[in-house]
Short mmCIF file of C-alpha atoms in Angstrom, two decimals:
data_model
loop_
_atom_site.label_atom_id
_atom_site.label_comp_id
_atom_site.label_asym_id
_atom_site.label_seq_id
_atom_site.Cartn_x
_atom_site.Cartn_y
_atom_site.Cartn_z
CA UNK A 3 159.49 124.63 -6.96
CA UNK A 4 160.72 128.58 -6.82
CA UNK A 5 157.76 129.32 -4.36
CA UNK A 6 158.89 126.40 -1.87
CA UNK A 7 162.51 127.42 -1.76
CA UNK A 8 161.11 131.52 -1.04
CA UNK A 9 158.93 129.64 1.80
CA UNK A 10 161.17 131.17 4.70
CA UNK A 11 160.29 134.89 3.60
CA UNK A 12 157.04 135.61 3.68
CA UNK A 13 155.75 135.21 0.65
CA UNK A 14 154.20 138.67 0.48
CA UNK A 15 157.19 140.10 0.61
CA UNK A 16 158.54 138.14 -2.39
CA UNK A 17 155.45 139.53 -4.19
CA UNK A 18 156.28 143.16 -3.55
CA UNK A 19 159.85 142.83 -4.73
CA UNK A 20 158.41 141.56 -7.88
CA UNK A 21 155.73 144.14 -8.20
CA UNK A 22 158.40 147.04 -7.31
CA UNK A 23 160.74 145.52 -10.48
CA UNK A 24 157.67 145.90 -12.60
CA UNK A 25 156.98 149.26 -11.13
CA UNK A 26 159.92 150.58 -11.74
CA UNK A 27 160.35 149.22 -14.89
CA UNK A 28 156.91 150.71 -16.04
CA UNK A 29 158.24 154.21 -16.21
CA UNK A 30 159.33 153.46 -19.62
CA UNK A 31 155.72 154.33 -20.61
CA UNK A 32 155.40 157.05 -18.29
CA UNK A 33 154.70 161.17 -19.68
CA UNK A 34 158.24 161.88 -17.76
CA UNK A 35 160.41 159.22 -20.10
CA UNK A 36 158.48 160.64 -23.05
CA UNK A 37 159.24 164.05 -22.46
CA UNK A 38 162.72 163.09 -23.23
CA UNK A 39 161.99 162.00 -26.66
CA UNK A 40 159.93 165.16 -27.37
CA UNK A 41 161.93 167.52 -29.28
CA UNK A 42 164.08 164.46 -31.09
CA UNK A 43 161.35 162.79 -32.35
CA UNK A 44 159.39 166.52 -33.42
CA UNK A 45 162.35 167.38 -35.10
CA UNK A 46 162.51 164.66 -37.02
CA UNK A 47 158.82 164.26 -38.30
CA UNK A 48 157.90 167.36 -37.60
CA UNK A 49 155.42 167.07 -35.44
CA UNK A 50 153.65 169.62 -33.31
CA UNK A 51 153.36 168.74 -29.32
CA UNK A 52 149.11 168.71 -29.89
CA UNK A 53 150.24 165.42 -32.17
CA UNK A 54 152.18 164.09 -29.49
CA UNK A 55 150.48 164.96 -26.52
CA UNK A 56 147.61 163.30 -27.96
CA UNK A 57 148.59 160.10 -28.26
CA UNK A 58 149.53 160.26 -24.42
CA UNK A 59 146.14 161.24 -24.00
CA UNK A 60 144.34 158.88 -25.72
CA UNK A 61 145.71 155.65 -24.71
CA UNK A 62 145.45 157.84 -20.90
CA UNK A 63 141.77 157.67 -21.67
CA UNK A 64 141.30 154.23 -23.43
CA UNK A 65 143.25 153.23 -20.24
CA UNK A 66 140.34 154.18 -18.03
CA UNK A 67 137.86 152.10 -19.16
CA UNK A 68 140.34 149.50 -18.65
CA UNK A 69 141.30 150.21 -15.31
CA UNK A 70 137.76 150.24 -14.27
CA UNK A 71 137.83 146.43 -15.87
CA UNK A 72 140.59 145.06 -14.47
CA UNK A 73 139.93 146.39 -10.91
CA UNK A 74 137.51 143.74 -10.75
CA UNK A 75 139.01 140.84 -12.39
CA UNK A 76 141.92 141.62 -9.37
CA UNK A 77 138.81 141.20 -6.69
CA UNK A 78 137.74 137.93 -8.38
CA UNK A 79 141.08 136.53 -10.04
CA UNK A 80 144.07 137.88 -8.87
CA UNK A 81 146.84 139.84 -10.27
CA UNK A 82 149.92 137.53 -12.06
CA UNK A 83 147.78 137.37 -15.19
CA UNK A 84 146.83 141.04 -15.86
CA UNK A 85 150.24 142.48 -14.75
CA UNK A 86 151.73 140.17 -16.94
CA UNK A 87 149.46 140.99 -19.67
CA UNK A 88 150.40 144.82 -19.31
CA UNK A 89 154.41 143.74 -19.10
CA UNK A 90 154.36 142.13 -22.50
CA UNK A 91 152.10 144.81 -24.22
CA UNK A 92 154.45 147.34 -23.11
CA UNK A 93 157.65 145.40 -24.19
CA UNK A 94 155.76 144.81 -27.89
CA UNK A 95 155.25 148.38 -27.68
CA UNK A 96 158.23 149.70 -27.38
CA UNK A 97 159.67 147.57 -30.15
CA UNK A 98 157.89 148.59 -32.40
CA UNK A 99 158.23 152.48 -31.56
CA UNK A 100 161.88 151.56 -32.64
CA UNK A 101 160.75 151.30 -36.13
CA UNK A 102 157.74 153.91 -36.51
CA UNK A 103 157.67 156.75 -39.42
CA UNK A 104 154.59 157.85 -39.26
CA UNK A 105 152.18 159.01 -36.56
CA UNK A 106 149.38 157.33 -37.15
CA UNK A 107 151.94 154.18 -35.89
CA UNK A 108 152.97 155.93 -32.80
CA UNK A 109 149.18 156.64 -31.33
CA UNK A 110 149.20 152.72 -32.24
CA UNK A 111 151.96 151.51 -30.08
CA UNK A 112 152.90 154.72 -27.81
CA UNK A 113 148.66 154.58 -26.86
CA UNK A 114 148.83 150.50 -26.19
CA UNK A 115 152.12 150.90 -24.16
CA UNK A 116 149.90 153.91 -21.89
CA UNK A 117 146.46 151.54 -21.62
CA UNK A 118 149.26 149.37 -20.01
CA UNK A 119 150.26 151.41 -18.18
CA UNK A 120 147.29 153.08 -16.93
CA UNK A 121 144.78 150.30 -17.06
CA UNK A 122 147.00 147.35 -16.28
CA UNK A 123 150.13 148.03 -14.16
CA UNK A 124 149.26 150.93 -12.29
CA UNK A 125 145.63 150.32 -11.37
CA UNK A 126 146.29 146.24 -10.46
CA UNK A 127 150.16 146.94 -8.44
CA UNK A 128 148.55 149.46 -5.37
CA UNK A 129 145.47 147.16 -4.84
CA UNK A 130 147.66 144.13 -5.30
CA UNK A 131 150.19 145.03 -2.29
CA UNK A 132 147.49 146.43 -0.10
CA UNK A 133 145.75 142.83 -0.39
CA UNK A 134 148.86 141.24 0.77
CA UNK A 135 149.62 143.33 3.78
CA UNK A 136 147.82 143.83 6.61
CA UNK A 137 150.20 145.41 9.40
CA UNK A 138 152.49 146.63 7.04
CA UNK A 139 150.51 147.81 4.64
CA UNK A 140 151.52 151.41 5.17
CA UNK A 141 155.10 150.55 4.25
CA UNK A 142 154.51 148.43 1.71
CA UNK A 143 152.92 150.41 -0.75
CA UNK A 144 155.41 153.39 0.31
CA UNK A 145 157.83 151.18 -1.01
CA UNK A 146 156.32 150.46 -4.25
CA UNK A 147 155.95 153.81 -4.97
CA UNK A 148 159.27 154.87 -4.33
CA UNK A 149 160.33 152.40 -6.28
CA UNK A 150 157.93 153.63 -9.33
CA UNK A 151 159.41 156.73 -8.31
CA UNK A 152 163.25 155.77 -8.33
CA UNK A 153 162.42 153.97 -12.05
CA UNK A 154 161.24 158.32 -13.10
CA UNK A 155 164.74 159.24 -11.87
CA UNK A 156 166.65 156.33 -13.67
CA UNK A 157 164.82 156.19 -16.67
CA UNK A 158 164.71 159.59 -18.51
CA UNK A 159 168.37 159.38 -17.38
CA UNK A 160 169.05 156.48 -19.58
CA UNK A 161 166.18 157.32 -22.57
CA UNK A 162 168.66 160.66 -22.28
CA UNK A 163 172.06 158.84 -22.86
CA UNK A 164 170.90 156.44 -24.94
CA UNK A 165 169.31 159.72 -27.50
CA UNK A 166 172.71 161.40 -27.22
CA UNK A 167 174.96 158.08 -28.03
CA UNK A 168 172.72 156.46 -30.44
CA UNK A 169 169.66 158.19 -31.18
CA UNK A 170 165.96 158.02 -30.55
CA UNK A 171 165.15 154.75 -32.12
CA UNK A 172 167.98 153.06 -29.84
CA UNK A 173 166.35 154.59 -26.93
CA UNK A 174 162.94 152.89 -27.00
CA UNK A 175 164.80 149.39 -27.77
CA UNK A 176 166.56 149.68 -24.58
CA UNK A 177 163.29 150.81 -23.19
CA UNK A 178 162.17 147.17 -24.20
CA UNK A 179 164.51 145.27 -23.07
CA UNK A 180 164.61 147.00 -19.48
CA UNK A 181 160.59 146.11 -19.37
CA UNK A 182 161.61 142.92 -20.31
CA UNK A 183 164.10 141.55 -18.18
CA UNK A 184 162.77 143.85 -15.12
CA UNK A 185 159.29 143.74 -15.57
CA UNK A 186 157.81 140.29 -17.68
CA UNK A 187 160.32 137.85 -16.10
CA UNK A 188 159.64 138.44 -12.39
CA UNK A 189 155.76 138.89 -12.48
CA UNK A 190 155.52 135.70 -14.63
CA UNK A 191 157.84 133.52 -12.12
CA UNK A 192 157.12 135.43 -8.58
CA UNK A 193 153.78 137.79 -8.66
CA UNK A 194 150.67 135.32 -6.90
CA UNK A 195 147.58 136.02 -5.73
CA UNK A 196 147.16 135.79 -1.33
CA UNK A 197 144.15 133.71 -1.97
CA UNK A 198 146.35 131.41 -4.12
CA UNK A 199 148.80 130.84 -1.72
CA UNK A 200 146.27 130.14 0.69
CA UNK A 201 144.82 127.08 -0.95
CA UNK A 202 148.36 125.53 -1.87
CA UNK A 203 150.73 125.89 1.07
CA UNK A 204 148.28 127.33 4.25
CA UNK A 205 151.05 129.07 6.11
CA UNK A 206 151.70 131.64 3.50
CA UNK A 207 149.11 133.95 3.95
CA UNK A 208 148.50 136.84 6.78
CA UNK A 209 144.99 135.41 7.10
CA UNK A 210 143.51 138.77 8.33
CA UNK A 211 143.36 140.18 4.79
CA UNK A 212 140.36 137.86 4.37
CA UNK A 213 137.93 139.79 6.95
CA UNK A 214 134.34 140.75 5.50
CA UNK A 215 134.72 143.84 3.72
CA UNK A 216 132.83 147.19 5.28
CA UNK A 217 131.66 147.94 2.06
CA UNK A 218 130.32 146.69 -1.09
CA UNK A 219 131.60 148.81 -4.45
CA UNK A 220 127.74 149.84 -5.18
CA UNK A 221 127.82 151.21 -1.51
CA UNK A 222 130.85 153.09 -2.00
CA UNK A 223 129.23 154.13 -5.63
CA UNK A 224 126.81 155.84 -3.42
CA UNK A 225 128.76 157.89 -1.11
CA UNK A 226 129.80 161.23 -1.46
CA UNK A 227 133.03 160.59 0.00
CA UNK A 228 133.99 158.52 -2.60
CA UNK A 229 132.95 161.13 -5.22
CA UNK A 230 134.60 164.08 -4.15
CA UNK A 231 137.97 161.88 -3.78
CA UNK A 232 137.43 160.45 -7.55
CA UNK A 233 137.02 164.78 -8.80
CA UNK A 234 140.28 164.77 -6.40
CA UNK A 235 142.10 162.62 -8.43
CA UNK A 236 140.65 163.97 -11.74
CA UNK A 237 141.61 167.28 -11.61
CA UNK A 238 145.22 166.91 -9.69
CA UNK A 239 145.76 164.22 -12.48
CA UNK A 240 144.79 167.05 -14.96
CA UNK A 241 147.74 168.89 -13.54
CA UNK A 242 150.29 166.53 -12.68
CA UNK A 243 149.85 164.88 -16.51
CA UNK A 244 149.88 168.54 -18.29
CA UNK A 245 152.58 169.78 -16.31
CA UNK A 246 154.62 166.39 -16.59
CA UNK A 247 154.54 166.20 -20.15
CA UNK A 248 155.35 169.49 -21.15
CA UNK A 249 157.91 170.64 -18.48
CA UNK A 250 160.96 169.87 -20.43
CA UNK A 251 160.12 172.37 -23.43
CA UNK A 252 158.82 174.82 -20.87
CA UNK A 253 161.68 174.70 -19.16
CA UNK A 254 164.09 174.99 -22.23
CA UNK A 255 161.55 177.73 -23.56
CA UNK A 256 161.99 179.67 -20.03
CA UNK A 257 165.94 179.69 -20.68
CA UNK A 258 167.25 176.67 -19.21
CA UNK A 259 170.08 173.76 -21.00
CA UNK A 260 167.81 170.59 -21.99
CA UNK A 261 170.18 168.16 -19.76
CA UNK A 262 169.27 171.05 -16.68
CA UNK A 263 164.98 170.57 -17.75
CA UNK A 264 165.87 166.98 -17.94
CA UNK A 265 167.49 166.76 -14.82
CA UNK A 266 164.80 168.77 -13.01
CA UNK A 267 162.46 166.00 -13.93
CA UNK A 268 164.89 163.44 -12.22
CA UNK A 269 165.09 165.47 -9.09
CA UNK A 270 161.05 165.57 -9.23
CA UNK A 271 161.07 161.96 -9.17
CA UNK A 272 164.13 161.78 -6.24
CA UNK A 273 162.04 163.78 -4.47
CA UNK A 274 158.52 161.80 -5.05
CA UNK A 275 160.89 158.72 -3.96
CA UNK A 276 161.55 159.90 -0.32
CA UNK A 277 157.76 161.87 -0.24
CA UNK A 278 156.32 157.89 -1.04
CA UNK A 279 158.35 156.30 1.75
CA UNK A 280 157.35 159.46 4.24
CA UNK A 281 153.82 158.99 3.27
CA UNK A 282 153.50 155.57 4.39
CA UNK A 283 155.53 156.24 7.41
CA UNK A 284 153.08 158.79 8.50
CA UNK A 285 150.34 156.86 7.35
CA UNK A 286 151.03 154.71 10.33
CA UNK A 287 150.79 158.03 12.60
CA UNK A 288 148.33 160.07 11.44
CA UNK A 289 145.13 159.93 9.60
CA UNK A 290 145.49 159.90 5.40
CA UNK A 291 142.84 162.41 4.82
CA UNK A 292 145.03 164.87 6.63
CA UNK A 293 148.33 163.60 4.97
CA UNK A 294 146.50 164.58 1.45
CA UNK A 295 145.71 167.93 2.67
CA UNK A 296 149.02 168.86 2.98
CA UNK A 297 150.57 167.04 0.04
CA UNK A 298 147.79 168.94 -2.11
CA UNK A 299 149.41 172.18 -1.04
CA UNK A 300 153.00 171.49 -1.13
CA UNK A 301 151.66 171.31 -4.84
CA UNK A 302 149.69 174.10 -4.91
CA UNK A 303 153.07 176.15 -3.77
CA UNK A 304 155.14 174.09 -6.46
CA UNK A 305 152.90 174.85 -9.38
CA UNK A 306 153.24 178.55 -8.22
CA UNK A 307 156.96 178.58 -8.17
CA UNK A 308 157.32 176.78 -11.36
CA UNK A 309 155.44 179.76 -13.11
CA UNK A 310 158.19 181.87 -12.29
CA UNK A 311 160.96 179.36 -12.83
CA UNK A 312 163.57 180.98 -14.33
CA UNK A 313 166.93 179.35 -13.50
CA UNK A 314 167.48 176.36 -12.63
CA UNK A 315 167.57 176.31 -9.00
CA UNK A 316 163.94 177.90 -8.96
CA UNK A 317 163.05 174.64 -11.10
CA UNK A 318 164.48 172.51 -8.65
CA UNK A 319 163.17 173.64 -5.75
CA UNK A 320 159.72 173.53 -7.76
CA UNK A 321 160.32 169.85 -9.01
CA UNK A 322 161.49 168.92 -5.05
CA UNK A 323 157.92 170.22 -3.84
CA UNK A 324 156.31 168.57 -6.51
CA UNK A 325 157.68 165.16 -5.92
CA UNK A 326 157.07 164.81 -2.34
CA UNK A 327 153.43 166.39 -2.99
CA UNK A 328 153.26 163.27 -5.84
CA UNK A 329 154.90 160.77 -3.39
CA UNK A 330 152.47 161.04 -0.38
CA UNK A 331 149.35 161.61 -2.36
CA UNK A 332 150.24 158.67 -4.83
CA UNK A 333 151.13 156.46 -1.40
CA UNK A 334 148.26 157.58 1.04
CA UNK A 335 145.43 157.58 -1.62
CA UNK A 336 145.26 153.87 -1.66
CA UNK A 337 145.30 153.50 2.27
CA UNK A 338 142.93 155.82 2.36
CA UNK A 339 139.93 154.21 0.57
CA UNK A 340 141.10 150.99 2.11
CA UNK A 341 140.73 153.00 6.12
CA UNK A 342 137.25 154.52 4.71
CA UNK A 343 135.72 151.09 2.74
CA UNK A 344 137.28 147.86 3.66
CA UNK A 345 140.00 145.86 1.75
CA UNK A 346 138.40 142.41 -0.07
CA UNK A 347 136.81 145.10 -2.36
CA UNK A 348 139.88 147.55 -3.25
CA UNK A 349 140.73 146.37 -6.66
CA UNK A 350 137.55 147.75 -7.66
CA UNK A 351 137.09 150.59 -5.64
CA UNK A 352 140.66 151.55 -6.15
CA UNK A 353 139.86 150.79 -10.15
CA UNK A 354 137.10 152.96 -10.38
CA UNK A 355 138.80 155.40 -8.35
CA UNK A 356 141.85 155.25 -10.91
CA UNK A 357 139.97 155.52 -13.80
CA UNK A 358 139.35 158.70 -13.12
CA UNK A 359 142.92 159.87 -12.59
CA UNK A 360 143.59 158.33 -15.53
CA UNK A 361 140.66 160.61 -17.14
CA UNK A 362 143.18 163.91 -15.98
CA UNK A 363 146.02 162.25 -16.90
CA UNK A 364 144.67 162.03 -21.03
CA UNK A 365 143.07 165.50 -20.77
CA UNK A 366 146.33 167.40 -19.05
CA UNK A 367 148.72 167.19 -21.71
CA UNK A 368 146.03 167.53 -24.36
CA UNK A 369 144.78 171.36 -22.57
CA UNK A 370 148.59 171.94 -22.12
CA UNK A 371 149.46 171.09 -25.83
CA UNK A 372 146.56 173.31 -27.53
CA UNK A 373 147.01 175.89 -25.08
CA UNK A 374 150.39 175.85 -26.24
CA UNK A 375 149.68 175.90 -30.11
CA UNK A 376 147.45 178.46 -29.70
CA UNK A 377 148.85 180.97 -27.51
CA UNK A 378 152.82 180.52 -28.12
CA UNK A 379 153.62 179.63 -23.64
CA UNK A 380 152.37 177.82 -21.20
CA UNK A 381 151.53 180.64 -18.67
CA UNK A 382 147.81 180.68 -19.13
CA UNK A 383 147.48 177.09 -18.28
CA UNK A 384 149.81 176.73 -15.69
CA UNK A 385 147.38 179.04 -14.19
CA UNK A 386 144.50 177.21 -14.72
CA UNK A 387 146.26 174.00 -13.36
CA UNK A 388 146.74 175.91 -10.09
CA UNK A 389 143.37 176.92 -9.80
CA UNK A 390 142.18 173.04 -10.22
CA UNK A 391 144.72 172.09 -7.84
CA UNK A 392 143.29 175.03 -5.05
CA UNK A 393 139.56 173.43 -5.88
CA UNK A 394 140.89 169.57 -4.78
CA UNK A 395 141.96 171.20 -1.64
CA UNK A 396 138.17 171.90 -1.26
CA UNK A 397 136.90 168.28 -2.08
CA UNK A 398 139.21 166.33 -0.17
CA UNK A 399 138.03 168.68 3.42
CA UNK A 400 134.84 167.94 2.79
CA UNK A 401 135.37 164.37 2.87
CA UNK A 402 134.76 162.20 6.33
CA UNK A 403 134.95 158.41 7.20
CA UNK A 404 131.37 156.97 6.65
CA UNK A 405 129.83 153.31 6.97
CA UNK A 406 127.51 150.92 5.17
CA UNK A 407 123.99 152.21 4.79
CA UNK A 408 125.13 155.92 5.65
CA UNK A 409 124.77 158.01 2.40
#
């Protein structure tokens, strides 16, 4: 058998290779790799970005409830068949973007490939890892992150090439097949669950993971701690999502070359590569509450500068900022609710807790797209996206470590 022959490595290990290849390969759904097909696919059908934003934003928000659902199957089943689930759906879905015409199709198959996304892959991988390591743990998930980070840099890179070469259609096949053959195969032959291991081989396992959790989810439903990290998460995902989607055509609208917009999104994800692998460095150092402070506003400062971006090196620098800001928040978040609540629970907790980033992600590009429509730029917003990311400064201070009956 494939697991007896990996029985040298610890098996947990094996597990996060296998989520990182999914990970990485789930950018092909991500606002960043869309982005890229944008203006092609508007100029084509004529679409306006309210048309296309929206379908980003609805299978964002369909995603939520879904995250919320499979949180708990995590807690209760394990991860190999939701992860899998969410591979395959993505893979159908990009096939069949291949051969759309019409929108009505695309909310069909570009919304299923972000529930996915959203409510499969994302909100299963972090809890999934953090289950697995105990020690490590801060590492770990750094690394999956980066990884999810290195697959923004590779991917719009590709989805780019592939437009220029062979158009947009070609683009989302090879899409496909990169979920495929990164994504499907490995979580079908590697991705187990710790408890799993446990019962089959014994010697697997870092037993520790099993301790009785501090917290209950209808505890942690009753703090406010968890509360004012969930409106954290909700209005930074408001402006990561509205920003993420549309920064391509503001860039090209504020007088840069689409391969230099394009290429600013890469360095964004470069940079939200190395700020994942700092975070969980640091994790191990300091306390993650403080670690989100600051990564909140390195963004804060990024958002700024990208209001005035006006060449390309201003866009950079902005897209450098925002990418470590992504990276440690995206990294640290997770440890976080596991250092304030306990661990047998995350998959819910951490589900719940994503839904609501999820919530921000559908409603950011859908504020940045009408805005858009309505008032010809983007200025107004970005504004507004500033101001929401200055209020999460706010929520996450007033948050403090709290225990079982403490409310």
């Amino acid at each position: 058998m494939m697991i007896n022959s990996l029985r040298k490595i610890h098996y947990s290990w094996v597990v996060l290779a296998a989520v990182c290849g999914l990970a990485l390969a789930n950018s092909v759904a991500s606002l960043n790799v869309l982005t890229v097909f944008f203006l092609p696919m508007s100029d084509e059908f004529l679409w306006n970005r309210t048309q296309i934003s929206g379908a980003a934003s609805l299978g964002a928000l369909l995603g939520a409830g879904v995250a919320v659902m499979t949180g708990r199957i995590l807690d209760q089943t394990g991860p190999r068949v939701i992860l899998a689930i969410g591979a395959l759906i993505t893979t159908i879905s990009m096939i069949a973007l291949s051969q759309i015409s019409a929108i009505m199709a695309f909310y069909i198959f570009y919304g299923a490939a972000r529930v996915s996304d959203q409510g499969f892959i994302q909100a299963v991988s972090p809890s999934t890892i953090a289950k697995w390591f105990d020690r490590n743990s801060g590492m770990a998930v750094s690394v999956l992150f980066a990884v999810t980070a290195l697959g923004g840099v590779l991917l719009p890179l590709i989805s780019q090439a592939s437009i220029a070469e062979f158009g947009w259609r070609f683009g989302w096949m090879v899409l496909a097949v990169i979920m495929f053959l990164v994504g499907v195969i490995p979580t079908i032959l590697f991705v187990r669950s710790p408890k799993d291991l446990d019962e089959n081989d014994g010697d697997g396992v870092e037993l520790e993971n099993f301790t009785i959790p501090e917290f209950s989810l209808s505890e942690v439903l009753h703090t406010k701690e968890y509360w004012f990290l969930t409106a954290t998460v909700f209005v930074t995902g408001i402006a990561t999502a509205g920003i993420g989607l549309h920064i391509v055509p503001y860039l090209v609208g504020q007088g840069l070359d689409p391969e230099e917009a394009v290429a600013t999104v890469s360095v964004r994800f470069i940079a939200s590569a190395i700020g994942g692998l700092i975070g969980g460095i640091l994790a191990d150092r300091y306390t993650p509450r403080l670690l989100i402070l600051v990564a909140i506003s390195v963004r804060v400062f990024s958002i700024a500068l990208l209001i005035f971006a006006d060449t390309f090196l201003k866009a950079v620098f902005s897209g450098a900022l925002g990418g470590i800001s992504d990276g440690i928040q995206s990294t640290v978040l997770v440890l976080l609710l596991v250092s304030y609540f306990g661990k047998n629970n995350v998959g819910g907790i951490y589900g719940v807790n994503r839904a609501a980033a999820v919530l921000g992600f559908s409603a950011g590009p859908m504020i940045a797209g009408i805005g858009f429509d309505i008032t010809g730029n983007y200025n107004y917003i970005f504004y507004g996206f500033l101001l929401l990311t200055i209020l999460s400064i706010g929520l996450v201070f007033s948050t403090n470590r709290t225990y079982p009956g403490v409310r």
